[in-house]
Amino acid sequence: SVERLGARLSGDDLTIKCLGKDFTVSSEGTIITECHNNVWVIVPLLNYIIDSAGKELSGKWVSFRELSNETVWDAFFEQRFEKPLKQLTDTHPDLIEDMIYIFNGKPVETTFTSDISLVLHPLPKLPILICYTKPEEDLESKLNVFFDTTAEDNLNIDSIYRLCVGLLVMFQKITSRH
């Protein structure tokens, strides 16, 4: 149902907020969005529509490792998303501000130690918390990514991974234009 997804229905068209932007899926399967159609985002969006349990958010944050029982996913996630995002953020300090402006991110207070804590909503019931600590003298920067404990109920682990890599691809495109 529409409520389960945090979406809205207009005629036969289903519209879901993805990164603060409308993604509309027609009954024929056509996807219309003001964003670039990125397969890394579109496939997880469709899986979310089909499989999401619609669980309400718990407000409790866990790492990707705690979501996945399969260590292979954790290694992929770290190598293909966390490390490159940290490097990108180190190289382009304005990236965090871009995420807030372009993708409707929200700075938040957390119990985690960080200089910047930002929540993105790639899908209505799949928030991502990014915590970044800037480098200081002899200490390198630190970037951690957390998910609501309900994440895997609302999107399978493969799609969570793909969605995060899709975000990284978008962030890389944004920084390459600056």
Tab-separated table of C-alpha atoms in Angstrom:
chain	number	residue	atom	x	y	z
A	1	SER	CA	0.000	0.000	0.000
A	2	VAL	CA	0.956	3.627	-0.403
A	3	GLU	CA	1.221	4.192	3.375
A	4	ARG	CA	3.573	1.213	3.730
A	5	LEU	CA	5.991	2.876	1.312
A	6	GLY	CA	5.631	6.456	2.510
A	7	ALA	CA	4.521	7.282	-1.047
A	8	ARG	CA	1.554	8.906	-2.762
A	9	LEU	CA	-0.708	7.741	-5.573
A	10	SER	CA	-2.016	9.952	-8.370
A	11	GLY	CA	-4.178	7.956	-10.750
A	12	ASP	CA	-2.036	4.947	-11.663
A	13	ASP	CA	1.246	6.710	-10.867
A	14	LEU	CA	3.147	5.986	-7.655
A	15	THR	CA	5.418	8.794	-6.440
A	16	ILE	CA	8.153	8.228	-3.853
A	17	LYS	CA	10.603	10.736	-2.410
A	18	CYS	CA	14.110	9.517	-3.103
A	19	LEU	CA	16.874	11.823	-1.837
A	20	GLY	CA	14.353	14.613	-1.514
A	21	LYS	CA	13.314	14.326	-5.168
A	22	ASP	CA	10.129	12.838	-6.636
A	23	PHE	CA	10.483	9.536	-8.475
A	24	THR	CA	7.249	8.569	-10.213
A	25	VAL	CA	6.630	5.027	-11.425
A	26	SER	CA	3.799	4.611	-13.934
A	27	SER	CA	1.646	1.497	-14.154
A	28	GLU	CA	3.620	0.617	-17.310
A	29	GLY	CA	6.885	0.741	-15.333
A	30	THR	CA	8.189	4.027	-16.706
A	31	ILE	CA	10.195	6.009	-14.157
A	32	ILE	CA	10.048	9.777	-14.293
A	33	THR	CA	12.299	11.943	-12.147
A	34	GLU	CA	14.046	15.293	-12.124
A	35	CYS	CA	17.236	13.398	-11.244
A	36	HIS	CA	19.441	11.419	-13.572
A	37	ASN	CA	18.153	7.830	-13.826
A	38	ASN	CA	20.919	5.825	-12.198
A	39	VAL	CA	20.572	2.012	-12.239
A	40	TRP	CA	22.270	1.899	-8.822
A	41	VAL	CA	19.289	3.854	-7.450
A	42	ILE	CA	16.441	2.666	-9.710
A	43	VAL	CA	16.832	-1.067	-8.945
A	44	PRO	CA	16.753	-0.519	-5.149
A	45	LEU	CA	13.775	1.831	-5.598
A	46	LEU	CA	11.844	-0.894	-7.445
A	47	ASN	CA	12.852	-3.497	-4.833
A	48	TYR	CA	11.654	-1.114	-2.118
A	49	ILE	CA	8.260	-0.816	-3.848
A	50	ILE	CA	7.933	-4.598	-4.175
A	51	ASP	CA	9.453	-5.841	-0.902
A	52	SER	CA	9.337	-3.135	1.781
A	53	ALA	CA	7.618	-4.250	4.976
A	54	GLY	CA	6.843	-0.604	5.671
A	55	LYS	CA	8.222	-0.871	9.194
A	56	GLU	CA	8.238	2.384	11.113
A	57	LEU	CA	11.699	3.681	11.957
A	58	SER	CA	13.106	2.704	15.355
A	59	GLY	CA	15.378	5.722	15.746
A	60	LYS	CA	18.223	3.362	16.689
A	61	TRP	CA	21.304	3.418	14.471
A	62	VAL	CA	23.500	0.445	13.549
A	63	SER	CA	26.429	-0.048	11.199
A	64	PHE	CA	26.141	-1.926	7.919
A	65	ARG	CA	28.063	-4.794	9.540
A	66	GLU	CA	25.307	-5.136	12.143
A	67	LEU	CA	22.652	-5.291	9.410
A	68	SER	CA	24.319	-7.982	7.339
A	69	ASN	CA	25.087	-11.490	8.533
A	70	GLU	CA	27.235	-12.022	5.457
A	71	THR	CA	30.792	-10.720	5.833
A	72	VAL	CA	31.183	-10.465	2.058
A	73	TRP	CA	28.640	-7.598	1.981
A	74	ASP	CA	30.437	-5.798	4.786
A	75	ALA	CA	33.751	-5.946	2.901
A	76	PHE	CA	32.079	-4.716	-0.319
A	77	PHE	CA	30.346	-1.910	1.557
A	78	GLU	CA	33.529	-0.721	3.207
A	79	GLN	CA	35.603	-0.850	-0.003
A	80	ARG	CA	33.009	0.441	-2.465
A	81	PHE	CA	31.198	3.029	-0.332
A	82	GLU	CA	32.665	4.023	3.036
A	83	LYS	CA	36.325	4.391	2.043
A	84	PRO	CA	35.657	6.208	-1.258
A	85	LEU	CA	33.103	8.499	0.449
A	86	LYS	CA	35.653	9.358	3.147
A	87	GLN	CA	38.287	10.125	0.498
A	88	LEU	CA	35.807	12.222	-1.472
A	89	THR	CA	34.777	14.146	1.644
A	90	ASP	CA	38.423	14.711	2.615
A	91	THR	CA	39.175	16.065	-0.862
A	92	HIS	CA	35.944	18.086	-1.190
A	93	PRO	CA	34.996	19.448	2.248
A	94	ASP	CA	31.950	21.229	0.760
A	95	LEU	CA	30.437	17.857	-0.185
A	96	ILE	CA	28.555	17.680	3.139
A	97	GLU	CA	26.915	21.047	2.422
A	98	ASP	CA	26.069	19.846	-1.097
A	99	MET	CA	24.393	16.743	0.369
A	100	ILE	CA	22.285	18.948	2.614
A	101	TYR	CA	21.291	21.307	-0.203
A	102	ILE	CA	20.899	18.952	-3.177
A	103	PHE	CA	19.601	15.814	-1.445
A	104	ASN	CA	17.550	17.371	1.338
A	105	GLY	CA	19.920	16.124	4.036
A	106	LYS	CA	19.436	17.198	7.623
A	107	PRO	CA	22.176	17.922	10.164
A	108	VAL	CA	21.349	16.047	13.385
A	109	GLU	CA	22.594	15.671	16.943
A	110	THR	CA	23.718	12.127	17.748
A	111	THR	CA	25.429	10.209	20.508
A	112	PHE	CA	28.262	9.432	18.079
A	113	THR	CA	31.406	11.529	18.283
A	114	SER	CA	31.800	13.506	15.046
A	115	ASP	CA	32.185	17.023	13.709
A	116	ILE	CA	29.282	16.600	11.300
A	117	SER	CA	26.300	14.245	11.525
A	118	LEU	CA	23.926	14.238	8.581
A	119	VAL	CA	20.823	12.167	7.803
A	120	LEU	CA	19.886	11.471	4.188
A	121	HIS	CA	16.635	9.771	3.165
A	122	PRO	CA	17.377	7.870	-0.037
A	123	LEU	CA	13.961	6.249	0.491
A	124	PRO	CA	11.180	7.255	2.908
A	125	LYS	CA	11.766	4.371	5.316
A	126	LEU	CA	15.501	3.986	4.780
A	127	PRO	CA	17.435	6.856	6.372
A	128	ILE	CA	21.231	6.887	6.336
A	129	LEU	CA	23.270	8.640	9.038
A	130	ILE	CA	26.700	9.844	7.925
A	131	CYS	CA	29.087	10.923	10.688
A	132	TYR	CA	32.289	12.676	9.662
A	133	THR	CA	35.197	13.781	11.821
A	134	LYS	CA	37.596	16.212	10.173
A	135	PRO	CA	41.339	15.488	10.166
A	136	GLU	CA	43.423	17.147	12.873
A	137	GLU	CA	47.202	17.441	12.959
A	138	ASP	CA	48.376	13.804	13.187
A	139	LEU	CA	44.895	12.246	13.161
A	140	GLU	CA	43.249	11.343	9.891
A	141	SER	CA	39.580	11.953	9.264
A	142	LYS	CA	36.949	9.395	10.136
A	143	LEU	CA	33.679	8.611	8.380
A	144	ASN	CA	31.029	6.217	9.665
A	145	VAL	CA	27.719	5.286	8.091
A	146	PHE	CA	24.739	4.037	10.081
A	147	PHE	CA	21.271	2.726	9.267
A	148	ASP	CA	18.053	2.500	11.236
A	149	THR	CA	17.657	-0.979	12.750
A	150	THR	CA	14.597	-1.501	10.520
A	151	ALA	CA	16.593	-0.973	7.303
A	152	GLU	CA	16.711	-4.623	6.252
A	153	ASP	CA	12.962	-4.996	6.858
A	154	ASN	CA	12.339	-2.206	4.368
A	155	LEU	CA	15.018	-3.062	1.773
A	156	ASN	CA	17.156	-6.163	1.230
A	157	ILE	CA	20.876	-5.947	1.979
A	158	ASP	CA	21.876	-6.199	-1.694
A	159	SER	CA	19.703	-3.203	-2.550
A	160	ILE	CA	20.974	-1.216	0.453
A	161	TYR	CA	24.507	-1.800	-0.824
A	162	ARG	CA	23.566	-0.856	-4.410
A	163	LEU	CA	21.728	2.261	-3.263
A	164	CYS	CA	24.758	3.455	-1.282
A	165	VAL	CA	27.081	2.876	-4.238
A	166	GLY	CA	24.581	4.813	-6.373
A	167	LEU	CA	24.771	7.695	-3.909
A	168	LEU	CA	28.548	7.624	-4.140
A	169	VAL	CA	28.368	7.760	-7.960
A	170	MET	CA	26.110	10.838	-7.684
A	171	PHE	CA	28.438	12.489	-5.160
A	172	GLN	CA	31.428	11.815	-7.434
A	173	LYS	CA	29.611	13.433	-10.370
A	174	ILE	CA	28.757	16.465	-8.247
A	175	THR	CA	32.348	16.934	-7.092
A	176	SER	CA	33.740	16.467	-10.604
A	177	ARG	CA	31.681	19.487	-11.723
A	178	HIS	CA	33.084	21.797	-9.025
